[in-house]
Amino acid sequence: MPTFAHPDFGAPRFAGAPDARFVPAPADGVLPENFFSTTNLPTYVRVGGEWRMPREPRMDSALVLDGDGALWIREGRRVRQGDQVAVGHAEDGSEGIYVHAQAFLGGGGDEGEFKFMTSEVSREKPIDYALMARILVEERERGGYPVWVTGPALVHSRARADMTWFIQHGFVGALLAGNAVAVHDIEASVFGTTLGMTHSGEATSGGHGLHMRAINKVRAAGSIAEAVRQGVIRDGIMHACVTKEVPFVLCGSIRDDGPLPGVHTDTLAAQDAMREHTKRATMAVMVATALHAIATGNMLPAFVTEADGTLRELATICVDSSEFVVSKLKDRGTHQAFGVVTNAQDFMHILRLYVERELDARIDASVRHGVAATLR
Amino acid sequence: MPTFAHPDFGAPRFAGAPDARFVPAPADGVLPENFFSTTNLPTYVRVGGEWRMPREPRMDSALVLDGDGALWIREGRRVRQGDQVAVGHAEDGSEGIYVHAQAFLGGGGDEGEFKFMTSEVSREKPIDYALMARILVEERERGGYPVWVTGPALVHSRARADMTWFIQHGFVGALLAGNAVAVHDIEASVFGTTLGMTHSGEATSGGHGLHMRAINKVRAAGSIAEAVRQGVIRDGIMHACVTKEVPFVLCGSIRDDGPLPGVHTDTLAAQDAMREHTKRATMAVMVATALHAIATGNMLPAFVTEADGTLRELATICVDSSEFVVSKLKDRGTHQAFGVVTNAQDFMHILRLYVERELDARIDASVRHGVAATLR
Amino acid sequence: MPTFAHPDFGAPRFAGAPDARFVPAPADGVLPENFFSTTNLPTYVRVGGEWRMPREPRMDSALVLDGDGALWIREGRRVRQGDQVAVGHAEDGSEGIYVHAQAFLGGGGDEGEFKFMTSEVSREKPIDYALMARILVEERERGGYPVWVTGPALVHSRARADMTWFIQHGFVGALLAGNAVAVHDIEASVFGTTLGMTHSGEATSGGHGLHMRAINKVRAAGSIAEAVRQGVIRDGIMHACVTKEVPFVLCGSIRDDGPLPGVHTDTLAAQDAMREHTKRATMAVMVATALHAIATGNMLPAFVTEADGTLRELATICVDSSEFVVSKLKDRGTHQAFGVVTNAQDFMHILRLYVERELDARIDASVRHGVAATLR
Amino acid sequence: MPTFAHPDFGAPRFAGAPDARFVPAPADGVLPENFFSTTNLPTYVRVGGEWRMPREPRMDSALVLDGDGALWIREGRRVRQGDQVAVGHAEDGSEGIYVHAQAFLGGGGDEGEFKFMTSEVSREKPIDYALMARILVEERERGGYPVWVTGPALVHSRARADMTWFIQHGFVGALLAGNAVAVHDIEASVFGTTLGMTHSGEATSGGHGLHMRAINKVRAAGSIAEAVRQGVIRDGIMHACVTKEVPFVLCGSIRDDGPLPGVHTDTLAAQDAMREHTKRATMAVMVATALHAIATGNMLPAFVTEADGTLRELATICVDSSEFVVSKLKDRGTHQAFGVVTNAQDFMHILRLYVERELDARIDASVRHGVAATLR
């Protein structure tokens, strides 16, 4: 167990500090405004020129000086009217209270200040859709090359229409995915199901063979593009890629059924094909895939080199149902990844909504400035 | 390991069945239309009047009869032009192929048919927001009593505005929550942070004490309602409950800071207070809380008794970031719970959007029918 | 919302039933022995020859008949001494109480009886290591062919020694894995780290390149087997496979660094290589891998055909940190999978311990029977 | 998006650096020993006295200087025999290669060096059972006061015997838990089930009422201690606490059935009772409970004050099936928590095994030193 030394209270910052100030509690269970709120770290209080540690330390409580001159840490609800309660916000000793944060937290960022909510990836953190929408719209405006990397959950769960919208509206530079994304998308176009499951999530009778029948139709046509031309595939993600000429790379895996024609069954050839796009990438959006997200993360630089030689961070959004994939991506070196812990279907739906709002706001601003708006 | 008996092929359903039909593959790696798609279950094929099992069984493949009369299960990609491939969809023997599903799946629902996507709760299943929105609007129309049960993640992650909207617009019969929901909500109203974290998810300097200061202000005011009246609390969930007179029950727990005045610190008193509302409940919406969801699930009947004595299922929606809470709720007997695996913030945002759409659709329909619409 | 019909109380099973029996509570908050414990389902109680529904239904409570002849469902703690409390266990009406389980639970297995803990995969369920150990030992005894499918977490987290032990002691028919399993295992042998992380989980300086250096050494040697012979690889999983001549298939993926020589970079060639082993498999153990587990699940029949033509279930154990992978495996049709929700490191450690105990028990039994024991 | 400045290559550390050294690749796809392994961060290579950035940056690759003097980052497998490949490990410019880590990683710990596996809590990190066992044994030796905080999953999943062992052998200073832990433990003692589930995880007929019957028996006895004395409770966790006089605090929650006599139904009284033990705590072990772990974390100081006034970190172990609870505990300020991501049952089993080994090792050592060993 780490042990640690008490601070050197002979140092000038401590020697010149005032005594802590105490104010009586205004009522039972009510603390004075500006009360000092405790942490769970070693804490020293200057009383009568002497630095002392209070008894019964815990966080989220008050510092009380009793009639005998003893210092206690006490929950607010247990404080009685008139009890002497320490006030002040400073934790650096300048108001007579010192929290020895470096003791265990290390000397890192923010000088080891005690804080809540410091984990990097958490479902409890707010998701800034407005920011992500703005980045996407700006990428489109400056002719950037956002690479989207998606897993099959996206198609399963009806985000298919939203993904198609992003492709059709110029927000996708290239799509990197596996055979399954295309298979489920095409099954949805041909049969209206994914893995035999209907839009409302019901398993259908005979449904287990539908993805195989969809694959077989495309194999019979010879290619995905040809199947689009023949009208076998009438809508959806692959249809949009073909008709909008958005490049896609379908990478093979050992889980693949079929596979569809055009899938890179050799993983090294697939890596080379992916890298042609990651080299050009100015942004990355990774949705619901561990395998493809980490593969792409391995290939992506953390930065973009602009034409003028300046560098900026390569914006990387990683969406998954659990904190795990994003943490894993960071653990494999993609430190710049911004994690969103949510359901892929919901992510796509709200992101599209915010992008539409951002576009509307820009059209409005253009109109106000007398500019013919054909942004959308 | 369970073993099992082969089917009795002397039974009439088998005795009268035809031989399986085989059709040549039209090209290398392409199966005939209507090919039989295999499962991983014991499968019997009638050839020359005899029921035989094919070799090398696996799912998602084709049934091939070779020149020597041997039956093989083979991946479609390995089939050559002209190979004899079994066709047909029936798995009950009526077209000469029998899948012995009862062997291991048990004799339960759907006669043990082989299916994909049968798990009850999964992030991969589509979320039917339109249906949930319709149920909520119908509950409001018929004067139902939807009980909402929420955890603090809802407030943390900016779903606060959406929850407030639902309260203000009459979709909440009663709110059941813990001290933390109210604390975070009030911290957000007073300081603009939750646990010291800003709207954009940054930890603030000095932020760890803000929830304690918020609590202290309400304790000084005497009650939440009084803090609303005094203007200490100016917006948000608790403000809406007070101003719209929506009843709420704040249940104490050992994690509570403070607590706020009005929190039921006795858990039995809290249960009694909750039950006053669950008795009247006609619907339940549980968001991002294991403790409160399961506590409420324990008290809720699975059904609603209408005024005329008929019964219907009590619609129960349970939202969480992982499958675990919903499965646990079901494991504790709340079998009727409908699980939504997503982020609370996104759920609230999309649900509100769909409710607004549902209301608009009803207004439009009313207008078309010449009815003065004041629904919204 | 589903509605449902009340039971037909004219049917013989109801017509002939007795009235429910009530017994006074022995003390405040204490129920009579044999009290009827309620569910959340529609419940009918026969009183005075009439079937009636009690008020305020909920589960885990008692049925009380008050002085006015009204029936209530009441928590045990709220029952007073002398209150008339229904007794009996039967829920089928035979003792005067009928729980209408079919109402909502469907008519499936066990006649829809109300039960807790019915989910198929849950971290809350006990793990029967003794059973798994017995199956593994029996497989070895009868010359079975257990296929192990593992992900890299197994190597990361120090289960490496245990996996090596299973290979060395004849419990592994074939090992199916990806490039990363071999890379981490070989990095551990050459440098003592995995992805630059030490045994105790610390990231090392310069460590991010160590897996690349390990790969390069094997590429320089020409093959894994040659690297073993040259002493580059001195211990671990791959070393055990080579020296014990246990076949392994390393399947390529787009995430691979290197890859190592011998990795099947073509995913269809990899599938074919895997299938040579799944065809022979008599058991499958899948640890900490979604990709490889589902790929293998796709290829595995649900059953084993014995030499005498009888069939038995193919025992399939699937270990993962969350319920998700096992549920997904089942959702893709591998219904027979037995899920273990735990950490791969702990699983391997305890499984080995139980296998060693099982072997000791068999040796003891052999010795007692005067048999020369060379089992271990 | 953050942008950043290039380093000042006029600074002495860069001005005095040598050119990078290049060595020919020994064979196709094989790099020279000591090759420089790239990162995804901005990288500068000194060639001919000039610092230049290579093209096509990515991690886990080699730096190649082509015949035209251009610098490329290239995967090892794509390097041909004789290609000029940069060698060296230093990333600080001292060998002619500079990785600009501060660019995006911030200037924090370790000077922003690029590393893998830096997340604090991950199921992929090894679990150091030997260390935890040593701490527990040392705590017992020095008369420490380890507080155990447990959730009901521990009892559900057969870790009950191991928890009982730790209590009986003096490793538990106090047990903090909820009503459910005691209910399941007592149900197991009385009926052999938990929530009606058998040891092997099967739901039993009539099982849903067994926990209510167990509670009722203890309510009839008057207290847990009295139920032990009367022989109603014959074994298990609560039995061990009573017979070994290990203090326990059972805290009420709104989920509780019953509750059992002795449960603190008032949450503030429960907090006060818990704090009597956390004040004395010299170590904390939290297993499978979010509510109780965070409640205890709120009360625990991060440190222990020894009799001589020195401080040491208060060892805190937190075990859960997912990273979430541990991250949450840290997000609520318990930064010193050491997270173990695994199944509670497996954790308890292996921890006990390692404690037994540690005790055996100490006995052996004592014997070797001629000391009469009665440690165990």
mmCIF file of N, CA, C and O in Angstrom, chain A residues 1-2 4 6 40 42 56 58-59 75 77 115-119 124 271-272 275 279 298-299 302-303 309 311 313 315 328 331-333 335, chain D residues 1-2 4 6 40 42 56 58-59 73 75 77 115-119 124 271-272 275 279 298-299 302-303 309 311 313 315 328 331-333 335:
data_model
loop_
_atom_site.group_PDB
_atom_site.id
_atom_site.type_symbol
_atom_site.label_atom_id
_atom_site.label_comp_id
_atom_site.label_asym_id
_atom_site.label_seq_id
_atom_site.Cartn_x
_atom_site.Cartn_y
_atom_site.Cartn_z
ATOM 1 N N MET A 1 0.835 -1.198 0.000
ATOM 2 C CA MET A 1 0.000 0.000 0.000
ATOM 3 C C MET A 1 0.874 1.253 0.000
ATOM 4 O O MET A 1 1.764 1.381 0.854
ATOM 5 N N PRO A 2 0.616 2.162 -0.898
ATOM 6 C CA PRO A 2 1.403 3.407 -0.884
ATOM 7 C C PRO A 2 1.203 4.163 0.436
ATOM 8 O O PRO A 2 0.099 4.227 0.959
ATOM 9 N N PHE A 4 2.444 7.993 2.376
ATOM 10 C CA PHE A 4 2.899 9.277 1.866
ATOM 11 C C PHE A 4 3.247 10.207 3.016
ATOM 12 O O PHE A 4 2.841 10.020 4.158
ATOM 13 N N HIS A 6 3.389 13.789 5.041
ATOM 14 C CA HIS A 6 2.573 14.985 5.263
ATOM 15 C C HIS A 6 3.219 16.157 4.525
ATOM 16 O O HIS A 6 4.424 16.157 4.271
ATOM 17 N N ASN A 40 -12.589 12.954 0.150
ATOM 18 C CA ASN A 40 -12.096 11.795 0.908
ATOM 19 C C ASN A 40 -10.576 11.780 1.028
ATOM 20 O O ASN A 40 -9.995 10.798 1.466
ATOM 21 N N PRO A 42 -6.707 13.308 2.310
ATOM 22 C CA PRO A 42 -6.164 13.887 3.537
ATOM 23 C C PRO A 42 -6.341 15.404 3.524
ATOM 24 O O PRO A 42 -6.002 16.066 2.540
ATOM 25 N N GLU A 56 -12.761 11.481 11.588
ATOM 26 C CA GLU A 56 -13.845 10.818 10.841
ATOM 27 C C GLU A 56 -14.013 11.376 9.432
ATOM 28 O O GLU A 56 -15.119 11.752 9.009
ATOM 29 N N ARG A 58 -14.609 11.936 5.510
ATOM 30 C CA ARG A 58 -15.420 11.415 4.396
ATOM 31 C C ARG A 58 -15.722 12.579 3.450
ATOM 32 O O ARG A 58 -15.481 13.730 3.786
ATOM 33 N N MET A 59 -16.201 12.232 2.292
ATOM 34 C CA MET A 59 -16.506 13.284 1.326
ATOM 35 C C MET A 59 -17.918 13.819 1.529
ATOM 36 O O MET A 59 -18.706 13.293 2.315
ATOM 37 N N GLU A 75 -21.725 14.903 8.363
ATOM 38 C CA GLU A 75 -22.746 15.079 7.349
ATOM 39 C C GLU A 75 -23.610 16.298 7.706
ATOM 40 O O GLU A 75 -23.955 16.490 8.884
ATOM 41 N N ARG A 77 -26.702 16.860 7.515
ATOM 42 C CA ARG A 77 -27.942 16.571 8.243
ATOM 43 C C ARG A 77 -27.704 16.415 9.744
ATOM 44 O O ARG A 77 -28.660 16.485 10.525
ATOM 45 N N LYS A 115 -12.090 15.592 -8.276
ATOM 46 C CA LYS A 115 -13.218 15.871 -9.154
ATOM 47 C C LYS A 115 -14.084 14.637 -9.309
ATOM 48 O O LYS A 115 -13.626 13.518 -9.177
ATOM 49 N N PHE A 116 -15.340 14.886 -9.658
ATOM 50 C CA PHE A 116 -16.222 13.786 -10.042
ATOM 51 C C PHE A 116 -16.220 13.674 -11.571
ATOM 52 O O PHE A 116 -15.795 14.581 -12.276
ATOM 53 N N MET A 117 -16.741 12.602 -12.068
ATOM 54 C CA MET A 117 -17.047 12.432 -13.500
ATOM 55 C C MET A 117 -15.833 12.655 -14.394
ATOM 56 O O MET A 117 -15.892 13.349 -15.399
ATOM 57 N N THR A 118 -14.721 12.025 -14.019
ATOM 58 C CA THR A 118 -13.509 12.214 -14.802
ATOM 59 C C THR A 118 -13.219 11.070 -15.767
ATOM 60 O O THR A 118 -12.287 11.143 -16.538
ATOM 61 N N SER A 119 -14.019 9.998 -15.718
ATOM 62 C CA SER A 119 -13.742 8.895 -16.637
ATOM 63 C C SER A 119 -13.942 9.386 -18.058
ATOM 64 O O SER A 119 -14.736 10.274 -18.327
ATOM 65 N N GLU A 124 -23.004 7.909 -18.866
ATOM 66 C CA GLU A 124 -23.628 8.970 -18.080
ATOM 67 C C GLU A 124 -23.227 10.358 -18.576
ATOM 68 O O GLU A 124 -23.707 11.351 -18.059
ATOM 69 N N GLN A 271 -7.283 -5.012 -46.132
ATOM 70 C CA GLN A 271 -6.565 -3.943 -45.422
ATOM 71 C C GLN A 271 -6.026 -2.914 -46.415
ATOM 72 O O GLN A 271 -6.129 -1.707 -46.190
ATOM 73 N N ASP A 272 -5.469 -3.396 -47.517
ATOM 74 C CA ASP A 272 -4.930 -2.465 -48.505
ATOM 75 C C ASP A 272 -6.043 -1.599 -49.091
ATOM 76 O O ASP A 272 -5.868 -0.390 -49.285
ATOM 77 N N ARG A 275 -7.055 0.943 -46.586
ATOM 78 C CA ARG A 275 -6.062 1.987 -46.366
ATOM 79 C C ARG A 275 -6.084 3.041 -47.464
ATOM 80 O O ARG A 275 -5.726 4.195 -47.215
ATOM 81 N N LYS A 279 -6.066 6.734 -45.814
ATOM 82 C CA LYS A 279 -5.030 7.718 -46.163
ATOM 83 C C LYS A 279 -5.633 9.085 -46.459
ATOM 84 O O LYS A 279 -5.013 10.113 -46.191
ATOM 85 N N ASN A 298 -6.395 1.275 -36.338
ATOM 86 C CA ASN A 298 -4.978 0.908 -36.524
ATOM 87 C C ASN A 298 -4.344 1.635 -37.706
ATOM 88 O O ASN A 298 -3.139 1.860 -37.723
ATOM 89 N N MET A 299 -5.161 1.955 -38.690
ATOM 90 C CA MET A 299 -4.640 2.533 -39.940
ATOM 91 C C MET A 299 -4.697 4.053 -39.976
ATOM 92 O O MET A 299 -4.051 4.664 -40.820
ATOM 93 N N ALA A 302 -3.666 10.050 -36.160
ATOM 94 C CA ALA A 302 -4.449 10.812 -35.192
ATOM 95 C C ALA A 302 -4.679 12.230 -35.689
ATOM 96 O O ALA A 302 -5.320 13.031 -35.015
ATOM 97 N N PHE A 303 -4.148 12.549 -36.872
ATOM 98 C CA PHE A 303 -4.172 13.941 -37.342
ATOM 99 C C PHE A 303 -4.409 14.002 -38.852
ATOM 100 O O PHE A 303 -4.277 13.006 -39.563
ATOM 101 N N GLY A 309 0.053 22.589 -44.823
ATOM 102 C CA GLY A 309 1.035 21.973 -43.951
ATOM 103 C C GLY A 309 0.660 21.981 -42.476
ATOM 104 O O GLY A 309 1.296 21.314 -41.664
ATOM 105 N N LEU A 311 -1.467 21.046 -39.119
ATOM 106 C CA LEU A 311 -2.072 19.787 -38.697
ATOM 107 C C LEU A 311 -3.283 20.081 -37.835
ATOM 108 O O LEU A 311 -3.320 21.070 -37.113
ATOM 109 N N GLU A 313 -6.391 17.693 -35.406
ATOM 110 C CA GLU A 313 -6.789 16.377 -34.952
ATOM 111 C C GLU A 313 -7.783 15.772 -35.943
ATOM 112 O O GLU A 313 -8.640 16.477 -36.460
ATOM 113 N N ALA A 315 -10.942 14.102 -36.414
ATOM 114 C CA ALA A 315 -12.123 13.846 -35.573
ATOM 115 C C ALA A 315 -12.567 12.405 -35.749
ATOM 116 O O ALA A 315 -12.784 11.948 -36.869
ATOM 117 N N LYS A 328 -11.466 0.039 -25.618
ATOM 118 C CA LYS A 328 -10.552 -0.869 -26.314
ATOM 119 C C LYS A 328 -9.854 -0.130 -27.450
ATOM 120 O O LYS A 328 -8.652 -0.308 -27.665
ATOM 121 N N ASP A 331 -7.308 1.843 -25.897
ATOM 122 C CA ASP A 331 -6.246 0.954 -25.417
ATOM 123 C C ASP A 331 -5.356 0.469 -26.555
ATOM 124 O O ASP A 331 -4.231 0.038 -26.324
ATOM 125 N N ARG A 332 -5.873 0.485 -27.772
ATOM 126 C CA ARG A 332 -5.055 0.135 -28.949
ATOM 127 C C ARG A 332 -4.458 1.383 -29.587
ATOM 128 O O ARG A 332 -3.998 1.339 -30.711
ATOM 129 N N GLY A 333 -4.498 2.516 -28.911
ATOM 130 C CA GLY A 333 -3.745 3.667 -29.377
ATOM 131 C C GLY A 333 -4.534 4.765 -30.067
ATOM 132 O O GLY A 333 -3.972 5.809 -30.383
ATOM 133 N N HIS A 335 -6.234 7.287 -29.260
ATOM 134 C CA HIS A 335 -6.573 8.100 -28.091
ATOM 135 C C HIS A 335 -7.533 9.223 -28.424
ATOM 136 O O HIS A 335 -8.219 9.748 -27.556
ATOM 137 N N MET D 1 -12.044 21.429 -33.967
ATOM 138 C CA MET D 1 -10.961 20.450 -33.884
ATOM 139 C C MET D 1 -9.672 21.121 -33.419
ATOM 140 O O MET D 1 -9.294 22.144 -33.993
ATOM 141 N N PRO D 2 -8.990 20.589 -32.454
ATOM 142 C CA PRO D 2 -7.724 21.170 -32.024
ATOM 143 C C PRO D 2 -6.702 21.150 -33.159
ATOM 144 O O PRO D 2 -6.605 20.181 -33.909
ATOM 145 N N PHE D 4 -2.403 22.214 -33.935
ATOM 146 C CA PHE D 4 -1.238 22.375 -33.076
ATOM 147 C C PHE D 4 -0.034 22.817 -33.895
ATOM 148 O O PHE D 4 0.017 22.667 -35.121
ATOM 149 N N HIS D 6 3.915 22.871 -35.057
ATOM 150 C CA HIS D 6 5.036 21.963 -35.208
ATOM 151 C C HIS D 6 6.065 22.272 -34.115
ATOM 152 O O HIS D 6 6.104 23.383 -33.589
ATOM 153 N N ASN D 40 0.480 6.518 -34.309
ATOM 154 C CA ASN D 40 -0.421 7.309 -35.154
ATOM 155 C C ASN D 40 -0.252 8.813 -34.920
ATOM 156 O O ASN D 40 -1.071 9.606 -35.385
ATOM 157 N N PRO D 42 1.875 12.615 -34.942
ATOM 158 C CA PRO D 42 2.769 13.315 -35.852
ATOM 159 C C PRO D 42 4.214 12.930 -35.568
ATOM 160 O O PRO D 42 4.663 12.974 -34.414
ATOM 161 N N GLU D 56 1.695 8.939 -45.524
ATOM 162 C CA GLU D 56 0.792 7.815 -45.202
ATOM 163 C C GLU D 56 0.997 7.280 -43.782
ATOM 164 O O GLU D 56 1.160 6.071 -43.566
ATOM 165 N N ARG D 58 0.568 5.822 -40.102
ATOM 166 C CA ARG D 58 -0.279 4.895 -39.345
ATOM 167 C C ARG D 58 0.597 4.250 -38.263
ATOM 168 O O ARG D 58 1.821 4.382 -38.288
ATOM 169 N N MET D 59 -0.040 3.568 -37.346
ATOM 170 C CA MET D 59 0.729 2.927 -36.276
ATOM 171 C C MET D 59 1.184 1.523 -36.683
ATOM 172 O O MET D 59 0.772 1.004 -37.701
ATOM 173 N N ILE D 73 5.519 5.574 -44.487
ATOM 174 C CA ILE D 73 5.208 4.628 -43.406
ATOM 175 C C ILE D 73 4.526 3.440 -44.064
ATOM 176 O O ILE D 73 3.555 3.603 -44.796
ATOM 177 N N GLU D 75 3.444 -0.897 -43.850
ATOM 178 C CA GLU D 75 3.291 -2.126 -43.079
ATOM 179 C C GLU D 75 4.475 -3.057 -43.365
ATOM 180 O O GLU D 75 4.900 -3.172 -44.522
ATOM 181 N N ARG D 77 4.708 -6.172 -43.791
ATOM 182 C CA ARG D 77 4.484 -7.182 -44.832
ATOM 183 C C ARG D 77 4.680 -6.624 -46.240
ATOM 184 O O ARG D 77 4.843 -7.371 -47.200
ATOM 185 N N LYS D 115 1.143 4.900 -25.651
ATOM 186 C CA LYS D 115 1.107 3.590 -25.006
ATOM 187 C C LYS D 115 -0.193 2.888 -25.321
ATOM 188 O O LYS D 115 -1.208 3.525 -25.578
ATOM 189 N N PHE D 116 -0.161 1.582 -25.238
ATOM 190 C CA PHE D 116 -1.390 0.802 -25.288
ATOM 191 C C PHE D 116 -1.829 0.513 -23.858
ATOM 192 O O PHE D 116 -1.074 0.671 -22.918
ATOM 193 N N MET D 117 -3.052 0.038 -23.728
ATOM 194 C CA MET D 117 -3.572 -0.525 -22.472
ATOM 195 C C MET D 117 -3.455 0.458 -21.308
ATOM 196 O O MET D 117 -3.033 0.090 -20.219
ATOM 197 N N THR D 118 -3.875 1.680 -21.528
ATOM 198 C CA THR D 118 -3.773 2.672 -20.467
ATOM 199 C C THR D 118 -5.079 2.897 -19.719
ATOM 200 O O THR D 118 -5.105 3.647 -18.764
ATOM 201 N N SER D 119 -6.182 2.285 -20.179
ATOM 202 C CA SER D 119 -7.443 2.505 -19.472
ATOM 203 C C SER D 119 -7.317 1.951 -18.063
ATOM 204 O O SER D 119 -6.578 1.002 -17.805
ATOM 205 N N GLU D 124 -9.753 -6.787 -19.702
ATOM 206 C CA GLU D 124 -8.587 -7.372 -20.367
ATOM 207 C C GLU D 124 -7.328 -7.282 -19.519
ATOM 208 O O GLU D 124 -6.293 -7.776 -19.915
ATOM 209 N N GLN D 271 -27.215 4.610 7.203
ATOM 210 C CA GLN D 271 -25.946 5.293 6.916
ATOM 211 C C GLN D 271 -25.140 5.464 8.198
ATOM 212 O O GLN D 271 -23.919 5.249 8.214
ATOM 213 N N ASP D 272 -25.816 5.848 9.260
ATOM 214 C CA ASP D 272 -25.093 6.036 10.526
ATOM 215 C C ASP D 272 -24.490 4.716 10.999
ATOM 216 O O ASP D 272 -23.352 4.679 11.481
ATOM 217 N N ARG D 275 -21.538 3.886 8.905
ATOM 218 C CA ARG D 275 -20.377 4.746 9.132
ATOM 219 C C ARG D 275 -19.622 4.357 10.392
ATOM 220 O O ARG D 275 -18.413 4.592 10.487
ATOM 221 N N LYS D 279 -15.652 4.190 9.588
ATOM 222 C CA LYS D 279 -14.695 4.984 10.382
ATOM 223 C C LYS D 279 -13.496 4.152 10.813
ATOM 224 O O LYS D 279 -12.387 4.648 10.926
ATOM 225 N N ASN D 298 -18.743 6.603 -0.611
ATOM 226 C CA ASN D 298 -19.027 7.978 -0.171
ATOM 227 C C ASN D 298 -18.543 8.243 1.244
ATOM 228 O O ASN D 298 -18.220 9.379 1.596
ATOM 229 N N MET D 299 -18.538 7.206 2.057
ATOM 230 C CA MET D 299 -18.218 7.369 3.484
ATOM 231 C C MET D 299 -16.764 7.117 3.813
ATOM 232 O O MET D 299 -16.306 7.487 4.889
ATOM 233 N N ALA D 302 -9.972 8.068 1.680
ATOM 234 C CA ALA D 302 -9.083 7.398 0.736
ATOM 235 C C ALA D 302 -7.851 6.860 1.448
ATOM 236 O O ALA D 302 -6.985 6.270 0.827
ATOM 237 N N PHE D 303 -7.775 7.087 2.760
ATOM 238 C CA PHE D 303 -6.537 6.763 3.476
ATOM 239 C C PHE D 303 -6.843 6.217 4.868
ATOM 240 O O PHE D 303 -7.949 6.347 5.379
ATOM 241 N N GLY D 309 0.450 8.094 13.362
ATOM 242 C CA GLY D 309 0.156 9.324 12.633
ATOM 243 C C GLY D 309 0.493 9.266 11.158
ATOM 244 O O GLY D 309 0.095 10.148 10.396
ATOM 245 N N LEU D 311 0.184 8.022 7.295
ATOM 246 C CA LEU D 311 -0.984 7.698 6.488
ATOM 247 C C LEU D 311 -0.611 6.670 5.438
ATOM 248 O O LEU D 311 0.509 6.631 4.968
ATOM 249 N N GLU D 313 -2.642 4.512 1.918
ATOM 250 C CA GLU D 313 -3.845 4.397 1.107
ATOM 251 C C GLU D 313 -4.743 3.314 1.694
ATOM 252 O O GLU D 313 -4.266 2.280 2.140
ATOM 253 N N ALA D 315 -6.754 0.397 1.051
ATOM 254 C CA ALA D 315 -6.921 -0.547 -0.067
ATOM 255 C C ALA D 315 -8.397 -0.819 -0.296
ATOM 256 O O ALA D 315 -9.119 -1.193 0.632
ATOM 257 N N LYS D 328 -17.909 4.077 -12.243
ATOM 258 C CA LYS D 328 -18.870 4.940 -11.548
ATOM 259 C C LYS D 328 -18.355 5.290 -10.156
ATOM 260 O O LYS D 328 -18.470 6.426 -9.710
ATOM 261 N N ASP D 331 -15.869 7.791 -10.633
ATOM 262 C CA ASP D 331 -16.521 9.041 -11.027
ATOM 263 C C ASP D 331 -17.180 9.738 -9.842
ATOM 264 O O ASP D 331 -17.450 10.926 -9.892
ATOM 265 N N ARG D 332 -17.482 8.977 -8.797
ATOM 266 C CA ARG D 332 -18.035 9.565 -7.560
ATOM 267 C C ARG D 332 -16.930 9.846 -6.560
ATOM 268 O O ARG D 332 -17.209 10.075 -5.393
ATOM 269 N N GLY D 333 -15.680 9.791 -6.989
ATOM 270 C CA GLY D 333 -14.596 10.265 -6.134
ATOM 271 C C GLY D 333 -13.766 9.212 -5.430
ATOM 272 O O GLY D 333 -12.790 9.551 -4.781
ATOM 273 N N HIS D 335 -11.277 7.395 -6.051
ATOM 274 C CA HIS D 335 -10.246 7.190 -7.063
ATOM 275 C C HIS D 335 -9.323 6.026 -6.736
ATOM 276 O O HIS D 335 -8.682 5.479 -7.622
#
